Short mmCIF file of C-alpha atoms and ligand atoms in Angstrom, two decimals:
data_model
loop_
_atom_site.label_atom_id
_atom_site.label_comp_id
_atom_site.label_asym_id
_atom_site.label_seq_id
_atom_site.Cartn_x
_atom_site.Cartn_y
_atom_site.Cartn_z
CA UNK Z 1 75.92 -39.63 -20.94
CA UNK Z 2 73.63 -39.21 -23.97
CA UNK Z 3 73.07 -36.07 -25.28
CA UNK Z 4 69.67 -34.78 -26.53
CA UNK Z 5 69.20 -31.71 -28.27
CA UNK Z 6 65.93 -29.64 -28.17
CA UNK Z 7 64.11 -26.94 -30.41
CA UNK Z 8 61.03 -25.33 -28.98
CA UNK Z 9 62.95 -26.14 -25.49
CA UNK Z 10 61.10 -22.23 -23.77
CA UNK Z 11 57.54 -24.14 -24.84
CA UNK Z 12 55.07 -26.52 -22.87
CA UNK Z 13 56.39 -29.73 -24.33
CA UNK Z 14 59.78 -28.51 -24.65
CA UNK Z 15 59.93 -28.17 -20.96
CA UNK Z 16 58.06 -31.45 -20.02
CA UNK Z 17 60.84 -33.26 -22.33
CA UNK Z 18 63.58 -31.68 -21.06
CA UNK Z 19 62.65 -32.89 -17.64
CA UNK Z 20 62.16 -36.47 -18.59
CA UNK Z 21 65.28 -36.07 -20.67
CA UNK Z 22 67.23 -35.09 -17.14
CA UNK Z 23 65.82 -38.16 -15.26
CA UNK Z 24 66.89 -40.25 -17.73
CA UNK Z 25 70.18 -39.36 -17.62
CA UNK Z 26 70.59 -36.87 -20.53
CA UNK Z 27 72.77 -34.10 -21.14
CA UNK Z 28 70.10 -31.64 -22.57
CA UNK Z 29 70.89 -28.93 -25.01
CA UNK Z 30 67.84 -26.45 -25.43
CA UNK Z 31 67.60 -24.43 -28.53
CA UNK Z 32 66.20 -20.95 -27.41
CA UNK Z 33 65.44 -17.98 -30.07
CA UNK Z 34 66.78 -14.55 -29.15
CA UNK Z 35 63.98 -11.91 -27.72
CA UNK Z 36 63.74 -8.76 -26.34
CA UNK Z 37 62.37 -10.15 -23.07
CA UNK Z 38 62.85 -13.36 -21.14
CA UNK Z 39 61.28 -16.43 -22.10
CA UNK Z 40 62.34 -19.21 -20.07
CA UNK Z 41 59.17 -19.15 -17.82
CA UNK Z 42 58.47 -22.91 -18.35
CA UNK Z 43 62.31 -23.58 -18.07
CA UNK Z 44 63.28 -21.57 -15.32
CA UNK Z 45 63.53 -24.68 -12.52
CA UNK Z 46 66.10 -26.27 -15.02
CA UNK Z 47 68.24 -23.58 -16.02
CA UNK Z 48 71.00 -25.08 -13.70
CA UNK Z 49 70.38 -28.19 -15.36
CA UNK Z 50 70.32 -27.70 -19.06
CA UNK Z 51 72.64 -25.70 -21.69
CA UNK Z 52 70.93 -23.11 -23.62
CA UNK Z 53 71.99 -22.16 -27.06
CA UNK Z 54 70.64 -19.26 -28.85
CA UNK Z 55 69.08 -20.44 -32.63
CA UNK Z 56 66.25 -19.94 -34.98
CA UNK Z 57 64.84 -22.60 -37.21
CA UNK Z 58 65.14 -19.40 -39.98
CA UNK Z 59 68.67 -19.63 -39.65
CA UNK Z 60 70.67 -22.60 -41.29
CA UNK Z 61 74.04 -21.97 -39.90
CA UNK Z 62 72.67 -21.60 -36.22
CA UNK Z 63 71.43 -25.09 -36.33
CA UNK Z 64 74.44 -26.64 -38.31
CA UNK Z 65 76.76 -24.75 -35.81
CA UNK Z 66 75.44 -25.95 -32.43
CA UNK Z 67 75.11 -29.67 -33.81
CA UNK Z 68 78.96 -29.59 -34.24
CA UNK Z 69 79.40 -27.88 -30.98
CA UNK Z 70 77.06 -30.77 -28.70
CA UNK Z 71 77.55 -33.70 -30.88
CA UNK Z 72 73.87 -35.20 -29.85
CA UNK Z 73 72.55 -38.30 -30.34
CA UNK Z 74 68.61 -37.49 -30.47
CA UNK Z 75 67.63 -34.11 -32.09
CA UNK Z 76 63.29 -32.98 -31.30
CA UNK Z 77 62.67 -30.82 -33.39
CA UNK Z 78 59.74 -29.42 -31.42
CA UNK Z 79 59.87 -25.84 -32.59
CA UNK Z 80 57.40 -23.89 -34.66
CA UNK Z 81 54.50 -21.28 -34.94
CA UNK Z 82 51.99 -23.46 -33.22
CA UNK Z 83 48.83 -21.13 -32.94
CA UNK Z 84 46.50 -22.13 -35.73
CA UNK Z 85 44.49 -18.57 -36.07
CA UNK Z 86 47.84 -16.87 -36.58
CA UNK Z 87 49.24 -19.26 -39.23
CA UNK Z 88 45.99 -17.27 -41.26
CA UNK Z 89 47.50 -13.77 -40.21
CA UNK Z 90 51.04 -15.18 -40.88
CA UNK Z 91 51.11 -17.38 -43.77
CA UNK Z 92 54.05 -17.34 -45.48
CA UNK Z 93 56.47 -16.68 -41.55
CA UNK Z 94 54.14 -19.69 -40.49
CA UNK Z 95 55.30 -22.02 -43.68
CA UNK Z 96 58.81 -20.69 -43.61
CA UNK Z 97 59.37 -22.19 -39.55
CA UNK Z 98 56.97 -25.02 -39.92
CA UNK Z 99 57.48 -26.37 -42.86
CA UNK Z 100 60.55 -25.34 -43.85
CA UNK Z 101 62.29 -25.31 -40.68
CA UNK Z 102 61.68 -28.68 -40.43
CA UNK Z 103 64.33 -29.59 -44.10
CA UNK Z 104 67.21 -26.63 -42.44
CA UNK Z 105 67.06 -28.81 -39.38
CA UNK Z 106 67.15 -31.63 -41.41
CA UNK Z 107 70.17 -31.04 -43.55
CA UNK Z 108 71.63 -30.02 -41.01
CA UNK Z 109 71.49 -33.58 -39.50
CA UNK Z 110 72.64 -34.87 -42.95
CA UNK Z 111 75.63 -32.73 -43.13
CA UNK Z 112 76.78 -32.79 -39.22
CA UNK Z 113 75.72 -36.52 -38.38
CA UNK Z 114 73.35 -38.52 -40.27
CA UNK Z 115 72.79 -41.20 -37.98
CA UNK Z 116 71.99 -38.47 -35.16
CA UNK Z 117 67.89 -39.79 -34.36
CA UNK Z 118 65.80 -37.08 -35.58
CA UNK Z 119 61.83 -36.65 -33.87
CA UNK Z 120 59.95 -34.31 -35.79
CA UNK Z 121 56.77 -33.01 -34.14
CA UNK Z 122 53.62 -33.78 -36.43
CA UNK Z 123 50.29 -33.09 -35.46
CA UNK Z 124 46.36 -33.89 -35.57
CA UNK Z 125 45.61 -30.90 -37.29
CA UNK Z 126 47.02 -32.58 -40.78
CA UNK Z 127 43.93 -34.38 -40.66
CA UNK Z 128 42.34 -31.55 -40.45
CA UNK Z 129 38.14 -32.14 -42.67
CA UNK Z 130 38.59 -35.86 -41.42
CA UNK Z 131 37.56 -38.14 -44.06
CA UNK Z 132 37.96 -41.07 -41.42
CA UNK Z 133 36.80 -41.67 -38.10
CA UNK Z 134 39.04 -42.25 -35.72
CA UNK Z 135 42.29 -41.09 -37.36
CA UNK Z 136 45.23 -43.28 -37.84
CA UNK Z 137 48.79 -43.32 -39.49
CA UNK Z 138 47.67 -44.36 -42.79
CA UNK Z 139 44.53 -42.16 -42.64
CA UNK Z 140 44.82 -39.56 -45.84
CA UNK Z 141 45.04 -35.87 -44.75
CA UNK Z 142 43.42 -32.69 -45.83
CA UNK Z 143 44.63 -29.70 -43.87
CA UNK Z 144 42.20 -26.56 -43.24
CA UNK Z 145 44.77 -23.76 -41.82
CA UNK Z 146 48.63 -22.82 -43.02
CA UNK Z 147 49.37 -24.29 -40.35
CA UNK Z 148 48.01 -27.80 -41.05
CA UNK Z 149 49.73 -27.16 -43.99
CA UNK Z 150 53.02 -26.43 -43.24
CA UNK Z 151 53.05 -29.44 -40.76
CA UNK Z 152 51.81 -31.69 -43.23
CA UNK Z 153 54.92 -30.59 -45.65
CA UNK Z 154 57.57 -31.05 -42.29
CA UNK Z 155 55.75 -34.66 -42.03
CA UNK Z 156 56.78 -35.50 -45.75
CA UNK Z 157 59.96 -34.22 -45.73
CA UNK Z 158 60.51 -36.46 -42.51
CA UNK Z 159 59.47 -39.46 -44.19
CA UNK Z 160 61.56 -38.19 -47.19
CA UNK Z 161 64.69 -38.24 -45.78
CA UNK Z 162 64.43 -41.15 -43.79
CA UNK Z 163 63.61 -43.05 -47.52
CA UNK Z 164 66.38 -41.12 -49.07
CA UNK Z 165 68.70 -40.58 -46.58
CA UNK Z 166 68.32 -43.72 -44.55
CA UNK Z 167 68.27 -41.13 -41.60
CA UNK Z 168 66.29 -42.07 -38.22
CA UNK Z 169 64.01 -39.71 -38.91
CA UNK Z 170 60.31 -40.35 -36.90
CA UNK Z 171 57.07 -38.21 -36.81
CA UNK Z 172 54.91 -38.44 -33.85
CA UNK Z 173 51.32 -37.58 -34.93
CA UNK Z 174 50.53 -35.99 -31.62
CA UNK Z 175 46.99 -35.23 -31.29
CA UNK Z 176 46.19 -32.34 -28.88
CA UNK Z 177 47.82 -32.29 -25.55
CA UNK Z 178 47.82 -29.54 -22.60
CA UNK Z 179 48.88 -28.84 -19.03
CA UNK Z 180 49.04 -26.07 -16.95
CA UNK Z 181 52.00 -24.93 -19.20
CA UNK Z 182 50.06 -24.08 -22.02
CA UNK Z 183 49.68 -20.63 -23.82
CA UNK Z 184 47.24 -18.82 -22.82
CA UNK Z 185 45.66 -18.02 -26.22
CA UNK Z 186 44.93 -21.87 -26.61
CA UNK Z 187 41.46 -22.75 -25.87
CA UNK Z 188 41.83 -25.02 -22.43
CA UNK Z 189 43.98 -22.37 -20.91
CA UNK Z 190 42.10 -19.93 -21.71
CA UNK Z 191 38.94 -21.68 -20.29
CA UNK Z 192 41.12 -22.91 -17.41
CA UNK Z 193 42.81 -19.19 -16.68
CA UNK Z 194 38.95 -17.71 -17.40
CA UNK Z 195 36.55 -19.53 -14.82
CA UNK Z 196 39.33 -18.96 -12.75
CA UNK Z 197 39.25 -14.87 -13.09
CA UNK Z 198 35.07 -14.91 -12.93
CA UNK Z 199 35.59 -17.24 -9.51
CA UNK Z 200 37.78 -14.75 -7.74
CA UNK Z 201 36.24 -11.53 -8.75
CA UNK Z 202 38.96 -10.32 -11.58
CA UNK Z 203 36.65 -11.12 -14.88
CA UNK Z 204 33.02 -11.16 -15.58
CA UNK Z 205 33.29 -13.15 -18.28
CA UNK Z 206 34.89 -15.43 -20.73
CA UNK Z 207 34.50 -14.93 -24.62
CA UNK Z 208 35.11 -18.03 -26.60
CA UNK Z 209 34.34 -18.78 -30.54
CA UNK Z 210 33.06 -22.24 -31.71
CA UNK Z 211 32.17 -24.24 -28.84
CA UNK Z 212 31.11 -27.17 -30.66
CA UNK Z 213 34.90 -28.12 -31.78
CA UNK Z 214 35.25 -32.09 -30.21
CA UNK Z 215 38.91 -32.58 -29.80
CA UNK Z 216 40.88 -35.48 -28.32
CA UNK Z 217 42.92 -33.65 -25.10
CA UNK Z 218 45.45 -35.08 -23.42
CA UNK Z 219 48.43 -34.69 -20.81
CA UNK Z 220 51.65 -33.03 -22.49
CA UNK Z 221 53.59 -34.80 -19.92
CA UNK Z 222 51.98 -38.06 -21.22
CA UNK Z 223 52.65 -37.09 -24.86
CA UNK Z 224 56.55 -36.10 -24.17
CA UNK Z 225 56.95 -39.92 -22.97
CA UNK Z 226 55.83 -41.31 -26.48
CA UNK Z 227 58.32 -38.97 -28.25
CA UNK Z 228 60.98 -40.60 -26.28
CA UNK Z 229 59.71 -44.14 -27.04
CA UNK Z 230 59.76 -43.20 -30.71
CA UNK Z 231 63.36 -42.45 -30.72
CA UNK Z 232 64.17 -45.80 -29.02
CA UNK Z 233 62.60 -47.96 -31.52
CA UNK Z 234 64.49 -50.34 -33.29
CA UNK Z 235 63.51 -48.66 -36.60
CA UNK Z 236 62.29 -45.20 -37.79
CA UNK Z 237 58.22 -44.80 -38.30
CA UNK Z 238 55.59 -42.55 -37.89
CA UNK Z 239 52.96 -43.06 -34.91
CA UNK Z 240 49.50 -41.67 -34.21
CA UNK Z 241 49.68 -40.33 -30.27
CA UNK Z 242 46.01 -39.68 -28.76
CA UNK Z 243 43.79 -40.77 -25.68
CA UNK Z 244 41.26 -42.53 -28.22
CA UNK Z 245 38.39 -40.15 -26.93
CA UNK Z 246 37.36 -36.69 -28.22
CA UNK Z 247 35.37 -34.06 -26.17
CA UNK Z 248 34.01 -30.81 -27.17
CA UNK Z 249 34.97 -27.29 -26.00
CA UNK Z 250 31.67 -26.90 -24.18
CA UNK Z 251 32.02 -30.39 -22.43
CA UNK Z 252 35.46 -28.70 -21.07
CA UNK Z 253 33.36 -25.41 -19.76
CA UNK Z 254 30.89 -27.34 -18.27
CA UNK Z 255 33.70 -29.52 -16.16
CA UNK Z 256 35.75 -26.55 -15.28
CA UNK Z 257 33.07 -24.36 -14.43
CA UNK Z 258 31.13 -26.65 -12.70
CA UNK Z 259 34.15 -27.73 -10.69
CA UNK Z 260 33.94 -24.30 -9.40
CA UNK Z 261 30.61 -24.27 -8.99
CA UNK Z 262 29.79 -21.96 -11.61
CA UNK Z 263 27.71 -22.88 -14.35
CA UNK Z 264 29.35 -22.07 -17.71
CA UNK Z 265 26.21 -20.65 -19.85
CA UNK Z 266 25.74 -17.58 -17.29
CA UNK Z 267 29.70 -16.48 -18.18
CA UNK Z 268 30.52 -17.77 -21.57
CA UNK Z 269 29.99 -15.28 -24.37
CA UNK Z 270 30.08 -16.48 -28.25
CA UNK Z 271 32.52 -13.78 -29.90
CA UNK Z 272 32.76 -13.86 -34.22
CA UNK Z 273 36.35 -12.40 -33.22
CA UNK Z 274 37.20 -16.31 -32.34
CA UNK Z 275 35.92 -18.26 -34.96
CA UNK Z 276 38.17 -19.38 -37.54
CA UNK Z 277 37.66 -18.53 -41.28
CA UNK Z 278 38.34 -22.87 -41.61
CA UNK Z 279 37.80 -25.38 -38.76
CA UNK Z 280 38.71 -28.13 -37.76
CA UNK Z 281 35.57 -29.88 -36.54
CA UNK Z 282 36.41 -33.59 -34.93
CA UNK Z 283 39.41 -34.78 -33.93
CA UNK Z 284 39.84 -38.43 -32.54
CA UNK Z 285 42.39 -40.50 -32.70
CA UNK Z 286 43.33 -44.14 -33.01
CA UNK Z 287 46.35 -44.78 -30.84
CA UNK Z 288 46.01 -48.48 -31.57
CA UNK Z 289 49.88 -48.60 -33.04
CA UNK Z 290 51.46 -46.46 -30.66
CA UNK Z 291 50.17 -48.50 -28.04
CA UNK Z 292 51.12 -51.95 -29.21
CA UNK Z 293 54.48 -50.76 -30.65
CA UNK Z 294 55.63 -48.66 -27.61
CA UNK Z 295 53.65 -50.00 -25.06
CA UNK Z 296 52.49 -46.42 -24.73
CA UNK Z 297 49.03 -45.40 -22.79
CA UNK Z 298 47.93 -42.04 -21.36
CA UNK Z 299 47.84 -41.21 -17.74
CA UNK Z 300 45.61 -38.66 -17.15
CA UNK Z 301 41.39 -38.67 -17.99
CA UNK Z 302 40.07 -35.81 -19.26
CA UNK Z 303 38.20 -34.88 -16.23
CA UNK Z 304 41.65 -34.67 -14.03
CA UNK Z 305 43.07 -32.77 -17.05
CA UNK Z 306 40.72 -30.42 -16.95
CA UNK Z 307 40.60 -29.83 -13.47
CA UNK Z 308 44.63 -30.27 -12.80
CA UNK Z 309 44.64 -26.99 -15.40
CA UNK Z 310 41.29 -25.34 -13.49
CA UNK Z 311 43.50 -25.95 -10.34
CA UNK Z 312 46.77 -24.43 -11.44
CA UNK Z 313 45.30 -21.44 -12.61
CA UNK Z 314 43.16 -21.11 -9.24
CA UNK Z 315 46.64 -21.12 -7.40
CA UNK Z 316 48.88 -19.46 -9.62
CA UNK Z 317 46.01 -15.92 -9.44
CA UNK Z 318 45.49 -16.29 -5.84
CA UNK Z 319 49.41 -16.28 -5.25
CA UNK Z 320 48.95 -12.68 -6.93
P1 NAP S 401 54.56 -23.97 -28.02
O1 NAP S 401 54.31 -23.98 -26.55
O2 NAP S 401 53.89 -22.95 -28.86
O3 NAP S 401 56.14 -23.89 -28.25
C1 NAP S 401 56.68 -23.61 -29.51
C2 NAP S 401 58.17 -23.43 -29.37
O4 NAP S 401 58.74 -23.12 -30.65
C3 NAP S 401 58.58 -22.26 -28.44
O5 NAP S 401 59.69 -22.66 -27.69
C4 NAP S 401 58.97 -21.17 -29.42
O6 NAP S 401 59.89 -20.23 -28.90
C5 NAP S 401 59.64 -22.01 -30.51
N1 NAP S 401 59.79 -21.31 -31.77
C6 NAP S 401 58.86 -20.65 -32.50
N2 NAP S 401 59.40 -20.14 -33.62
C7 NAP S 401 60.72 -20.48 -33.61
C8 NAP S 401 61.79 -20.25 -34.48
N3 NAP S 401 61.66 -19.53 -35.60
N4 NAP S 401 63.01 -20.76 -34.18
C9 NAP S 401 63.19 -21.46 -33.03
N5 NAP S 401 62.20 -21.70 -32.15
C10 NAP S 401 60.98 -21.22 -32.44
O7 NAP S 401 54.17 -25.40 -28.65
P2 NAP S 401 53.97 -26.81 -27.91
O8 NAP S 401 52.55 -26.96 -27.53
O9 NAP S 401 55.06 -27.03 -26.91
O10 NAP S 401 54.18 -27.80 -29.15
C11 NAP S 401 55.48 -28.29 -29.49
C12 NAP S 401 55.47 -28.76 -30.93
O11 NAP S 401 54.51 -29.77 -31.12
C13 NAP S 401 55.11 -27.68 -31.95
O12 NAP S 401 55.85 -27.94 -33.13
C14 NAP S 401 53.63 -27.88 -32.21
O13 NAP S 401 53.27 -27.39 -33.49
C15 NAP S 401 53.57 -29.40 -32.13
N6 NAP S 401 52.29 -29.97 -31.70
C16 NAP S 401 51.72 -29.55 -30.56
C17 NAP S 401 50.54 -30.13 -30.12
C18 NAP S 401 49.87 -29.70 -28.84
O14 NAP S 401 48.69 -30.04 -28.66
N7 NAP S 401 50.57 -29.02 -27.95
C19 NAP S 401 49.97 -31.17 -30.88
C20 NAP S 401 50.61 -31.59 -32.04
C21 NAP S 401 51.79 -30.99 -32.45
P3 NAP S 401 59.40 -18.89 -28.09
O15 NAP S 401 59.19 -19.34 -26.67
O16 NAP S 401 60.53 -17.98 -28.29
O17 NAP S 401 58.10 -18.45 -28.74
N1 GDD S 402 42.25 -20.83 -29.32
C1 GDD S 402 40.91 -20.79 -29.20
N2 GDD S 402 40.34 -19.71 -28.61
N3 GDD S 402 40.19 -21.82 -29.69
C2 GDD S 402 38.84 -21.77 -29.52
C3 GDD S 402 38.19 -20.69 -28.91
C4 GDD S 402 38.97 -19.60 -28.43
O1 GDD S 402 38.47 -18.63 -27.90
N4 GDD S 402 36.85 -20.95 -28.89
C5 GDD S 402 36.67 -22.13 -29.48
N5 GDD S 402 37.86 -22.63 -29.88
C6 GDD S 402 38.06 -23.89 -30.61
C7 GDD S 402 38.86 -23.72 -31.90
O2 GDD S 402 38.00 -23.22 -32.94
C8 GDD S 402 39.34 -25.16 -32.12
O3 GDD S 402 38.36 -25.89 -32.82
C9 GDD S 402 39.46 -25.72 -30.70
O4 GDD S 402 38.83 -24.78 -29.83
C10 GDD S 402 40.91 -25.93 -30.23
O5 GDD S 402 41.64 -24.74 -30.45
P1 GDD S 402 43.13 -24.55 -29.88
O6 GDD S 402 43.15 -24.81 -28.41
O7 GDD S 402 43.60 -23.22 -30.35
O8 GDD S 402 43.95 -25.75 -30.52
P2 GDD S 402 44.02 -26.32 -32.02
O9 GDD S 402 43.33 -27.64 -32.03
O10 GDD S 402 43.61 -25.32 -33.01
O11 GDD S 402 45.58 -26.53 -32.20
C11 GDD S 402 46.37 -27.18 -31.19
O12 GDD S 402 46.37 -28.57 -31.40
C12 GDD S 402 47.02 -29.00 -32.62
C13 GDD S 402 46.90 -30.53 -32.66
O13 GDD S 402 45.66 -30.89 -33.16
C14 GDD S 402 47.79 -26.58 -31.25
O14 GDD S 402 48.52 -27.02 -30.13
C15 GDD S 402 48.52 -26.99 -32.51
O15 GDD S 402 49.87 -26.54 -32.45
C16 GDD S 402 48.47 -28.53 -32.59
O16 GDD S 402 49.15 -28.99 -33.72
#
């Protein structure tokens, strides 16, 4: 039985890839920091399933300790401070786990097991003031939050230590993916959670920032798949994951509120207090290598995304 080991295992991809990890046969090992209160929401139907292990990409000997312990094959590193307007409240805690995370976790593959396969997640926002259209690997970036920033230094230091290391070390580009897993603070959930409240009565209405933001949205469930197929490659790279369309954050109001019948202009209230003091303006990918190389496509249109999430939310608030 392979074993797979798992940072970021209490967040929305972290619990779509553990599942897929499971049917494949995997013995998954989910790296979980300590809190005050319970996080294993998103985990909780696999708990019998998977080992937890308490670590903290802060803390070098956590990491270097369980990776002698489980002796896995496949490390995803999926862990990090993910929420761009905080990586501008939190600078230097967002660089220290996103960036610098990325080399503890890193060495500690070196030192325990170099040829463990390494899958570092790398993201969209890197490209961040696109200066091409659509994005690709090879497509410079230039970064407009810490955040950006810090993932653009764990993509480098991936690369790095594959070139210097000869380690199987792979960065998925992933471009923007949700589900009804997502945190609430990010902008489909919160649209998706929102017309939801105005339609049964519990909010008036919804206050969003810049609503002309085009992103390219997929399925997380979708997106966990490609991190897989990285990881089985005959050789390490770096791949560009997106749907190859981009949609703005009003096109997503108008969908989910008119899928409730509501329409979004009567509800939605611009608010300064969600603008960002940078932004990221279009993001659109061009999956063409990811889908040649790993025979990788995307499931779910934007419209079922959208209304899978609108769905979820309707459920989960009626249930009380
Ligand atoms: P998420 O839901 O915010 O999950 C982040 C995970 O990281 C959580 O499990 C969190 O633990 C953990 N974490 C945070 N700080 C940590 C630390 N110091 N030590 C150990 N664990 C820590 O993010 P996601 O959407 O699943 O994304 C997964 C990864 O892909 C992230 O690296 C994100 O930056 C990247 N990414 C995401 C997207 C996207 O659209 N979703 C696109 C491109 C790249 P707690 O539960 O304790 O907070
Ligand atoms: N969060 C949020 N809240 N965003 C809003 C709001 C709001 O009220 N109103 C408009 N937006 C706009 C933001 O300005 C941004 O342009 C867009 O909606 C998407 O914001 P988020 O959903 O917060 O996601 P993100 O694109 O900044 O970051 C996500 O995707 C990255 C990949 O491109 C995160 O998952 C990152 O971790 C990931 O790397």
């Amino acid at each position: 039985m392979p074993t797979a080991l798992v940072t970021g295992i209490t967040g929305q991809d972290g619990s779509y890839l553990a599942e897929l990890l499971l049917k494949k046969g995997y013995r998954v090992i989910g790296v979980a920091r300590r809190s005050s209160t319970v996080t294993f929401e998103r985990i909780e139907h696999l708990l019998d399933d998977i080992t937890i292990v308490q670590g903290d990409l802060h803390d070098q000997g956590s990491l270097l300790a369980f990776l002698e312990e489980y002796k896995p094959t496949e490390v995803y590193n999926l862990a990090a401070q993910s929420f761009v307007p905080t990586s501008w409240n939190q600078p230097a805690l967002t660089g220290d786990v996103t960036a610098l995370g990325v080399t503890r976790l890193l060495e500690a593959v070196r030192y325990v097991n170099p040829r463990i396969r390494f899958y570092q997640a790398s993201s969209s926002e890197m490209f961040g003031k696109v200066v091409e259209v659509p994005q690709k690997e090879t497509t410079p970036f230039y970064p407009r939050s810490p955040y950006g920033v810090a993932k653009m230094y764990g993509h480098w230091i991936t690369i790095n230590y594959r070139e210097s290391f000869d380690m199987f070390a792979v960065s998925g580009i992933l471009f923007n993916h949700e589900s009804p897993r997502r945190g609430l603070e990010f902008v489909t959930r919160k649209i998706s959670n929102g017309v939801a409240r105005i339609k049964l009565g519990l909010a008036k209405d919804l206050h969003l920032g810049n609503l002309d933001a085009q992103r390219d949205w997929g399925f997380a469930g979708d997106y966990v798949e490609a991190m897989w197929l990285m990881l089985q490659q005959e050789k390490p790279d770096s791949y560009v994951v997106g749907t190859g369309e981009t949609h703005s954050v009003r096109e997503f109001c108008e969908i989910a509120f008119g899928y409730l019948d509501l329409d979004y202009k009567k509800y939605v209230v611009q608010d300064e207090r969600f603008y960002r003091p940078a932004e990221v303006d279009l993001l659109i990918s061009d999956p063409s290598k990811a889908r040649a190389a790993l025979c990788w496509e995307p499931s779910v249109s934007f419209r079922d995304l959208v209304t899978m999430m609108v769905d979820s939310d309707m459920a989960r608030l009626k249930k009380g």
